[in-house]
């Protein structure tokens, strides 16, 4: 892709309305454009990143056997009246009436809708468990939308739902999602810590928030530092191994604000391991048994002939919020260098030729290099504008492809100036560069 043809409206300076670095960068490089308070259009650069995040989230959901569906954004109030949440949800719910005067709403979450789908088709324990997810826009009329897409009113969420015959089976499903969340965030190059959390309007009594550390985060967290050293790579999708994986995490004190108890914290966690800090909630999982299945009459036949309400959980990831969360974690705002993890980078590499009006040789080389990269599935952005060199580098540092090739006067025929964005230049042949990037891509 040539920069001159792309729609990447870069601003010279930081927009003054943005208070945190992810919001600043997203506006600065034209990833998003505000449409109204807490509602954004996604421009090419931002949309590309979000779609890559969505893809990783999807792959990890599929790996644990969750099935993708797509429920509507607009829901009928009827099912919310059945669950009792129509009144409880309050002013965060955007309520709409259609031309027949029917009460509708823009879904803030989908427990009711998915329970309605489930109860109309599944009648026997033999069809359980069922794990279903969708990736869809949500609307919550937040009182204080802020920090750009971090706390939007309209936002993109992956929400999954599990249906099981018993508590024991339901915990098995819960643990599968627990693992898939650890795997998902790791592929996004984030360290997200599962913290015991409150359940709020979703309900239930077992819940974990997945939080990444960031000074600008809205969640206050209290934890034992040693939880950061845990790894989960080789956990099998079996009941016992998943149970012990969760136990491994739960052995350490890690809670959000609402669950914090000072006395307990100081008793359980030694002084040197105590960490009190802030973070961004990128995911949240809940177990709530029959909170929705009971009032909505979602039951199945059990082996002995009896019936029981299915046991449910729900599992959310803030897909649009993750774009901001990754920036919070990776953007060096002092030097104005963004380095996207290769797994979600809008481009794998930036090619920056020095262009002289009378000499197109650098641009010709850039074109040839791009052809080779394309053949190897490496997605490049080429700065073909005639701006001066330092402003080109500045721009590309903000766009944040993880690698750069610089084609200057000094470039020799077979060695290229190559670097990881923000790091030292190395002189390497194109073949070696392709090898480095391909190897890293394959390891994601
Ligand atoms: N039904 C459950 C699980 S599917 C649920 O809605 N959970 S939630 O309320 O915790 O939201 C799930 C995730 O969506 C959060 O962890 C957060 O990452 C993201 N999220 C929630 N509210 C917003 C918002 N206003 N703006 C951006 N992302 C949000």
Coordinates of C-alpha atoms and ligand atoms in Angstrom, one line a residue:
X1 CA 0.0 0.0 0.0
X2 CA 1.3 3.5 -0.9
X3 CA 0.9 6.1 1.7
X4 CA -0.1 8.7 -0.9
X5 CA -3.2 6.6 -1.8
X6 CA -4.1 5.6 1.7
X7 CA -6.7 7.3 3.9
X8 CA -4.5 7.8 7.0
X9 CA -5.2 11.4 8.0
X10 CA -2.3 12.1 10.3
X11 CA -2.3 15.2 12.5
X12 CA 0.9 17.2 13.1
X13 CA 0.3 17.6 16.9
X14 CA -1.5 15.7 19.6
X15 CA -5.2 16.6 19.7
X16 CA -5.8 18.5 22.9
X17 CA -9.1 16.8 23.8
X18 CA -7.4 13.4 24.3
X19 CA -6.2 12.8 27.8
X20 CA -4.6 9.4 27.6
X21 CA -2.0 8.2 25.1
X22 CA -4.1 5.6 23.3
X23 CA -6.8 8.2 22.6
X24 CA -4.1 10.7 21.5
X25 CA -2.4 8.2 19.1
X26 CA -5.7 6.9 17.6
X27 CA -6.8 10.4 16.7
X28 CA -3.3 11.5 15.7
X29 CA -2.8 8.8 13.1
X30 CA -6.5 8.8 12.1
X31 CA -7.5 5.3 13.3
X32 CA -10.8 6.6 14.5
X33 CA -13.0 9.6 14.0
X34 CA -15.6 10.7 16.6
X35 CA -19.1 10.7 15.3
X36 CA -20.8 11.8 18.6
X37 CA -20.1 11.4 22.3
X38 CA -18.7 7.9 22.8
X39 CA -19.5 6.8 19.2
X40 CA -16.7 6.4 16.6
X41 CA -16.1 5.6 13.0
X42 CA -13.3 3.3 12.4
X43 CA -10.9 4.5 9.7
X44 CA -8.7 2.1 7.6
X45 CA -5.8 1.9 10.0
X46 CA -7.8 1.4 13.2
X47 CA -10.2 -1.0 11.5
X48 CA -7.4 -3.1 10.2
X49 CA -6.0 -3.5 13.7
X50 CA -9.4 -4.2 15.3
X51 CA -10.1 -6.9 12.6
X52 CA -6.8 -8.6 13.4
X53 CA -7.6 -8.6 17.1
X54 CA -11.1 -10.0 16.3
X55 CA -9.6 -12.8 14.3
X56 CA -7.3 -13.9 17.1
X57 CA -10.2 -13.8 19.5
X58 CA -12.3 -15.9 17.1
X59 CA -9.5 -18.5 16.6
X60 CA -9.1 -18.9 20.4
X61 CA -12.9 -19.3 20.9
X62 CA -13.0 -21.9 18.2
X63 CA -10.1 -23.8 19.7
X64 CA -12.1 -24.5 22.9
X65 CA -15.1 -25.7 20.9
X66 CA -17.2 -22.5 21.0
X67 CA -19.5 -22.0 18.0
X68 CA -19.9 -18.7 16.3
X69 CA -23.3 -17.2 15.8
X70 CA -24.5 -13.7 15.1
X71 CA -27.3 -12.1 17.1
X72 CA -28.9 -8.8 16.2
X73 CA -28.0 -5.5 17.8
X74 CA -31.6 -4.5 18.3
X75 CA -33.6 -6.7 20.8
X76 CA -37.2 -6.9 21.9
X77 CA -38.0 -5.7 25.4
X78 CA -40.1 -8.8 25.9
X79 CA -37.2 -11.1 26.8
X80 CA -35.7 -8.5 29.1
X81 CA -39.0 -8.3 31.0
X82 CA -39.0 -12.1 31.3
X83 CA -35.5 -12.0 33.0
X84 CA -36.5 -9.0 35.1
X85 CA -33.6 -6.9 33.8
X86 CA -35.7 -4.5 31.7
X87 CA -36.2 -2.3 34.7
X88 CA -33.0 -3.2 36.6
X89 CA -30.7 -2.2 33.8
X90 CA -31.6 1.5 34.2
X91 CA -30.4 4.4 32.1
X92 CA -27.5 2.7 30.5
X93 CA -30.0 0.9 28.2
X94 CA -30.8 2.7 25.0
X95 CA -34.6 2.2 24.6
X96 CA -36.3 2.6 21.2
X97 CA -39.9 2.3 20.0
X98 CA -40.7 1.0 16.5
X99 CA -43.6 2.3 14.3
X100 CA -45.9 -0.2 15.9
X101 CA -45.1 1.2 19.3
X102 CA -43.2 -1.9 20.3
X103 CA -40.5 -1.4 22.9
X104 CA -37.1 -2.3 21.5
X105 CA -33.6 -1.7 22.7
X106 CA -30.0 -1.6 21.4
X107 CA -28.4 -4.6 23.1
X108 CA -25.9 -3.8 25.9
X109 CA -25.3 -7.6 26.3
X110 CA -27.0 -10.8 25.2
X111 CA -27.8 -13.2 28.0
X112 CA -31.6 -12.9 27.3
X113 CA -31.3 -13.2 23.5
X114 CA -29.1 -16.3 23.7
X115 CA -31.2 -18.0 26.3
X116 CA -34.3 -17.4 24.1
X117 CA -32.4 -19.1 21.2
X118 CA -31.3 -22.0 23.4
X119 CA -34.7 -22.7 25.0
X120 CA -36.5 -22.9 21.6
X121 CA -34.3 -25.8 20.4
X122 CA -32.4 -27.7 23.1
X123 CA -34.5 -30.0 25.3
X124 CA -32.2 -32.7 26.5
X125 CA -29.1 -33.0 28.6
X126 CA -27.7 -35.1 25.8
X127 CA -27.2 -31.9 23.7
X128 CA -25.0 -30.3 26.4
X129 CA -22.6 -28.6 26.8
X130 CA -23.3 -25.8 24.3
X131 CA -20.8 -23.0 24.0
X132 CA -21.8 -20.2 21.7
X133 CA -20.3 -16.8 21.0
X134 CA -20.8 -13.8 18.8
X135 CA -18.8 -10.7 18.0
X136 CA -21.1 -7.8 17.7
X137 CA -21.6 -4.1 18.5
X138 CA -23.1 -3.2 21.9
X139 CA -24.5 0.0 23.2
X140 CA -24.4 1.3 26.7
X141 CA -25.4 4.8 27.4
X142 CA -22.5 5.4 29.8
X143 CA -22.8 8.4 31.9
X144 CA -19.2 9.4 31.3
X145 CA -18.0 8.1 28.0
X146 CA -14.2 8.9 27.9
X147 CA -10.8 8.0 26.7
X148 CA -12.0 7.5 23.2
X149 CA -12.9 3.9 22.4
X150 CA -11.8 2.7 25.9
X151 CA -15.1 3.6 27.5
X152 CA -17.3 4.2 24.5
X153 CA -21.1 4.1 24.3
X154 CA -21.0 2.0 21.2
X155 CA -18.3 -0.7 21.4
X156 CA -17.4 -4.0 19.8
X157 CA -17.5 -7.0 22.1
X158 CA -17.0 -10.8 21.8
X159 CA -19.6 -12.3 24.1
X160 CA -19.8 -16.0 24.7
X161 CA -22.4 -18.1 26.6
X162 CA -22.2 -21.6 28.1
X163 CA -25.0 -24.0 28.8
X164 CA -24.5 -27.0 31.0
X165 CA -26.3 -29.7 32.9
X166 CA -24.8 -29.2 36.3
X167 CA -22.5 -26.9 38.3
X168 CA -19.6 -29.2 37.9
X169 CA -19.9 -29.2 34.1
X170 CA -20.5 -25.5 34.1
X171 CA -17.2 -24.9 36.0
X172 CA -15.5 -27.0 33.3
X173 CA -16.9 -24.6 30.6
X174 CA -15.9 -21.6 32.8
X175 CA -12.3 -22.9 33.0
X176 CA -12.2 -23.5 29.2
X177 CA -12.9 -19.8 28.7
X178 CA -10.5 -18.9 31.4
X179 CA -7.7 -20.7 29.5
X180 CA -8.8 -19.3 26.1
X181 CA -8.6 -15.8 27.6
X182 CA -5.1 -16.3 28.8
X183 CA -4.1 -17.6 25.4
X184 CA -5.9 -14.8 23.5
X185 CA -4.2 -12.0 25.5
X186 CA -0.8 -13.7 25.2
X187 CA -1.1 -13.8 21.4
X188 CA -1.9 -10.1 21.5
X189 CA 1.4 -9.7 23.4
X190 CA -0.4 -8.6 26.6
X191 CA 0.0 -9.8 30.1
X192 CA -3.6 -10.0 31.4
X193 CA -4.1 -11.1 35.0
X194 CA -7.3 -12.8 36.1
X195 CA -8.7 -11.1 39.2
X196 CA -11.6 -12.1 41.3
X197 CA -14.3 -9.6 40.6
X198 CA -17.8 -8.4 41.3
X199 CA -20.6 -9.4 38.9
X200 CA -22.6 -6.1 38.7
X201 CA -25.6 -6.2 36.5
X202 CA -24.7 -9.5 34.9
X203 CA -25.2 -11.4 38.2
X204 CA -23.9 -14.6 39.7
X205 CA -21.2 -15.2 42.3
X206 CA -18.1 -16.4 40.4
X207 CA -16.3 -13.9 38.2
X208 CA -12.9 -12.9 37.0
X209 CA -11.8 -9.7 35.3
X210 CA -8.8 -9.9 33.0
X211 CA -6.8 -6.8 33.6
X212 CA -3.6 -5.5 32.0
X213 CA -1.5 -3.1 34.0
X214 CA -1.7 0.6 33.0
X215 CA -1.5 3.8 34.9
X216 CA -4.4 5.1 32.9
X217 CA -6.6 2.1 33.7
X218 CA -9.9 2.6 35.4
X219 CA -9.7 -0.6 37.5
X220 CA -7.9 -0.5 40.8
X221 CA -6.2 -3.8 41.5
X222 CA -4.6 -5.5 44.5
X223 CA -2.4 -8.4 43.9
X224 CA 0.5 -10.7 44.7
X225 CA 3.3 -9.9 42.2
X226 CA 4.2 -13.5 41.7
X227 CA 1.0 -14.1 39.7
X228 CA 2.9 -12.4 36.8
X229 CA 5.3 -15.3 36.6
X230 CA 2.7 -17.9 35.8
X231 CA 2.3 -19.5 32.4
X232 CA -0.4 -21.7 31.0
X233 CA 0.9 -22.8 27.6
X234 CA 0.6 -26.5 27.7
X235 CA -2.7 -26.8 29.6
X236 CA -4.9 -29.5 28.1
X237 CA -8.6 -29.0 27.6
X238 CA -9.4 -31.6 30.2
X239 CA -11.3 -31.1 33.4
X240 CA -8.5 -31.9 35.8
X241 CA -5.8 -30.0 34.1
X242 CA -8.0 -26.9 33.6
X243 CA -9.0 -27.0 37.2
X244 CA -5.4 -27.1 38.4
X245 CA -4.5 -24.3 36.0
X246 CA -7.2 -22.1 37.6
X247 CA -6.1 -23.1 41.0
X248 CA -2.5 -22.1 40.1
X249 CA -3.8 -18.6 39.5
X250 CA -6.2 -18.5 42.4
X251 CA -3.5 -19.4 44.9
X252 CA -2.3 -15.8 44.6
X253 CA -4.3 -12.9 46.0
X254 CA -5.6 -10.9 43.0
X255 CA -8.7 -8.8 43.3
X256 CA -10.4 -5.7 42.0
X257 CA -11.6 -2.8 44.1
X258 CA -15.0 -4.2 45.1
X259 CA -13.5 -7.4 46.4
X260 CA -10.6 -5.8 48.3
X261 CA -10.2 -6.3 52.0
X262 CA -7.1 -4.6 53.5
X263 CA -6.7 -6.9 56.5
X264 CA -6.9 -10.0 54.4
X265 CA -4.5 -8.6 51.8
X266 CA -1.9 -7.7 54.4
X267 CA -2.2 -11.1 56.1
X268 CA -2.0 -13.2 53.0
X269 CA 0.6 -11.3 50.9
X270 CA 4.0 -10.6 52.2
X271 CA 5.1 -7.0 52.1
X272 CA 7.6 -7.5 49.2
X273 CA 5.0 -9.2 47.0
X274 CA 2.2 -6.7 47.5
X275 CA 1.2 -4.7 44.4
X276 CA -1.4 -2.1 44.4
X277 CA -1.9 -0.5 41.0
X278 CA -4.2 0.3 38.2
X279 CA -5.3 -1.6 35.1
X280 CA -7.5 -1.9 32.1
X281 CA -10.2 -4.5 32.1
X282 CA -10.0 -6.2 28.7
X283 CA -12.2 -9.2 29.5
X284 CA -14.7 -10.4 32.1
X285 CA -16.1 -13.8 32.7
X286 CA -19.2 -14.7 34.9
X287 CA -20.8 -17.8 36.2
X288 CA -24.5 -17.3 37.2
X289 CA -26.1 -20.7 37.2
X290 CA -29.9 -20.4 36.5
X291 CA -30.2 -16.6 36.9
X292 CA -31.6 -16.4 33.4
X293 CA -32.6 -19.9 32.6
X294 CA -35.0 -20.1 35.5
X295 CA -37.2 -17.0 34.9
X296 CA -37.0 -17.6 31.1
X297 CA -37.9 -21.3 31.4
X298 CA -34.8 -22.8 29.7
X299 CA -34.7 -26.3 31.0
X300 CA -33.6 -29.7 29.8
X301 CA -34.6 -33.3 30.5
X302 CA -32.2 -35.1 32.9
X303 CA -31.2 -38.8 32.7
X304 CA -33.7 -39.9 35.3
X305 CA -36.6 -38.2 33.7
X306 CA -36.6 -35.1 35.8
X307 CA -36.1 -31.6 34.3
X308 CA -33.8 -28.9 35.5
X309 CA -32.8 -25.3 34.4
X310 CA -29.6 -25.1 32.5
X311 CA -26.6 -23.7 34.2
X312 CA -25.1 -20.7 32.4
X313 CA -22.1 -18.5 32.3
X314 CA -21.1 -15.6 30.1
X315 CA -17.7 -14.4 28.9
X316 CA -16.9 -11.0 27.4
X317 CA -13.8 -9.5 25.6
X318 CA -13.7 -5.9 24.7
X319 CA -12.5 -6.2 21.2
X320 CA -12.6 -2.4 20.4
X321 CA -11.2 -1.6 23.8
X322 CA -8.3 -3.9 23.2
X323 CA -7.0 -1.6 20.4
X324 CA -6.6 1.1 23.0
X325 CA -5.3 -1.3 25.6
X326 CA -2.5 -2.5 23.3
X327 CA -1.5 1.1 22.6
X328 CA -1.4 1.9 26.3
X329 CA 0.9 -1.0 26.8
X330 CA 3.2 -0.5 23.7
X331 CA 3.3 3.2 22.8
X332 CA 6.4 5.1 23.8
X333 CA 4.8 8.5 23.9
X334 CA 8.0 10.4 24.9
X335 CA 9.7 9.4 21.6
X336 CA 6.5 9.1 19.7
X337 CA 7.1 5.5 18.7
X338 CA 4.4 3.0 18.4
X339 CA 5.4 -0.6 17.9
X340 CA 2.4 -2.9 17.2
X341 CA 2.8 -6.5 18.1
X342 CA 3.2 -8.3 14.7
X343 CA 0.0 -10.3 15.4
X344 CA -2.2 -7.2 15.0
X345 CA 0.0 -4.6 13.3
X346 CA -1.8 -2.6 10.6
X347 CA 1.3 -3.3 8.4
X348 CA 4.1 -5.7 8.9
X349 CA 6.7 -3.4 7.7
X350 CA 7.2 0.2 6.5
X351 CA 9.4 1.0 3.5
X352 CA 10.8 4.5 3.6
X353 CA 12.6 5.6 0.4
X354 CA 14.3 8.9 0.2
X355 CA 12.8 10.4 -2.9
X356 CA 14.6 13.0 -5.0
X357 CA 12.6 14.7 -7.8
X358 CA 15.2 13.9 -10.4
X359 CA 16.0 10.4 -9.3
X360 CA 13.3 7.8 -8.8
X361 CA 15.7 4.9 -8.1
X362 CA 14.8 4.7 -4.4
X363 CA 11.2 4.5 -5.2
X364 CA 11.9 1.8 -7.9
X365 CA 13.8 -0.2 -5.3
X366 CA 10.9 0.2 -2.9
X367 CA 8.6 -1.2 -5.5
X368 CA 10.8 -4.1 -6.2
X369 CA 11.2 -4.9 -2.5
X370 CA 7.4 -4.7 -2.1
X371 CA 6.9 -7.2 -4.8
X372 CA 9.1 -9.7 -3.1
X373 CA 7.5 -9.0 0.3
X374 CA 4.0 -9.5 -1.2
X375 CA 5.0 -12.9 -2.6
X376 CA 5.9 -13.8 0.9
X377 CA 2.6 -12.5 2.4
X378 CA 4.3 -9.6 4.1
X379 CA 2.1 -6.5 4.1
X380 CA 4.1 -3.3 3.6
X381 CA 3.3 0.4 3.6
X382 CA 5.5 2.5 1.4
X383 CA 6.0 6.2 2.0
X384 CA 6.0 7.4 -1.6
X385 CA 5.5 11.0 -0.7
X386 CA 8.2 13.6 -1.3
X387 CA 8.4 14.9 2.3
X388 CA 11.7 15.2 4.0
X389 CA 13.3 12.2 5.5
X390 CA 12.8 13.0 9.2
X391 CA 9.1 13.8 8.9
X392 CA 8.7 10.5 7.0
X393 CA 10.4 8.6 9.8
X394 CA 8.3 10.4 12.4
X395 CA 5.1 9.5 10.6
X396 CA 6.0 5.9 10.2
X397 CA 7.0 5.7 13.8
X398 CA 3.5 6.7 14.7
X399 CA 1.8 4.3 12.3
X400 CA 3.8 1.7 14.0
X401 CA 4.6 -1.1 11.7
X402 CA 6.9 -3.3 13.7
X403 CA 9.7 -3.2 11.1
X404 CA 11.2 -0.6 8.8
X405 CA 13.4 -0.7 5.7
X406 CA 15.1 2.6 4.8
X407 CA 16.2 3.2 1.3
X408 CA 18.6 6.1 1.3
X409 CA 21.5 7.4 -0.8
X410 CA 23.8 5.1 1.1
X411 CA 22.0 1.9 0.4
X412 CA 24.1 -0.6 -1.3
X413 CA 22.7 -2.9 -4.0
X414 CA 22.2 -6.0 -1.9
X415 CA 22.2 -4.9 1.7
X416 CA 19.2 -2.9 3.1
X417 CA 19.0 -0.7 6.1
X418 CA 16.5 -2.7 8.2
X419 CA 15.4 -2.2 11.7
X420 CA 12.8 -3.1 14.3
X421 CA 10.9 0.2 14.8
X422 CA 12.6 2.2 17.4
X423 CA 15.7 0.0 17.4
X424 CA 19.2 0.1 15.8
X425 CA 19.7 -0.2 12.1
X426 CA 21.1 -3.5 10.7
X427 CA 22.4 -4.0 7.2
X428 CA 20.8 -7.2 5.8
X429 CA 19.9 -8.7 2.4
X430 CA 16.2 -8.8 1.6
X431 CA 16.1 -12.6 1.8
X432 CA 17.2 -12.5 5.4
X433 CA 14.7 -9.8 6.3
X434 CA 11.9 -11.9 4.8
X435 CA 13.2 -14.9 6.8
X436 CA 13.1 -12.9 10.1
X437 CA 9.6 -11.6 9.6
X438 CA 8.2 -14.9 8.3
X439 CA 9.7 -16.8 11.2
X440 CA 8.1 -14.4 13.7
X441 CA 4.8 -14.4 11.9
X442 CA 4.7 -18.2 12.1
X443 CA 5.3 -18.2 15.8
X444 CA 2.2 -16.1 16.6
Ligands
LIG1 N1 -22.3 -10.3 29.3 C1 -21.1 -10.1 29.9 C2 -20.1 -11.0 29.4 S1 -20.3 -11.5 27.8 C3 -20.6 -8.7 29.8 O1 -21.3 -7.8 29.2 N2 -19.5 -8.3 30.5 S2 -18.9 -6.9 30.7 O2 -19.9 -5.9 30.9 O3 -17.9 -7.0 31.6 O4 -18.3 -6.5 29.3 C4 -17.3 -7.3 28.7 C5 -16.1 -6.5 28.2 O5 -16.5 -5.5 27.3 C6 -15.4 -5.7 29.3 O6 -14.4 -6.6 30.0 C7 -14.7 -4.6 28.6 O7 -13.5 -5.0 28.0 C8 -15.6 -4.3 27.4 N3 -16.5 -3.1 27.7 C9 -17.5 -3.0 28.6 N4 -18.0 -1.8 28.6 C10 -17.3 -1.1 27.6 C11 -17.3 0.3 27.1 N5 -18.2 1.1 27.6 N6 -16.5 0.6 26.1 C12 -15.6 -0.3 25.6 N7 -15.5 -1.5 26.1 C13 -16.3 -1.9 27.0

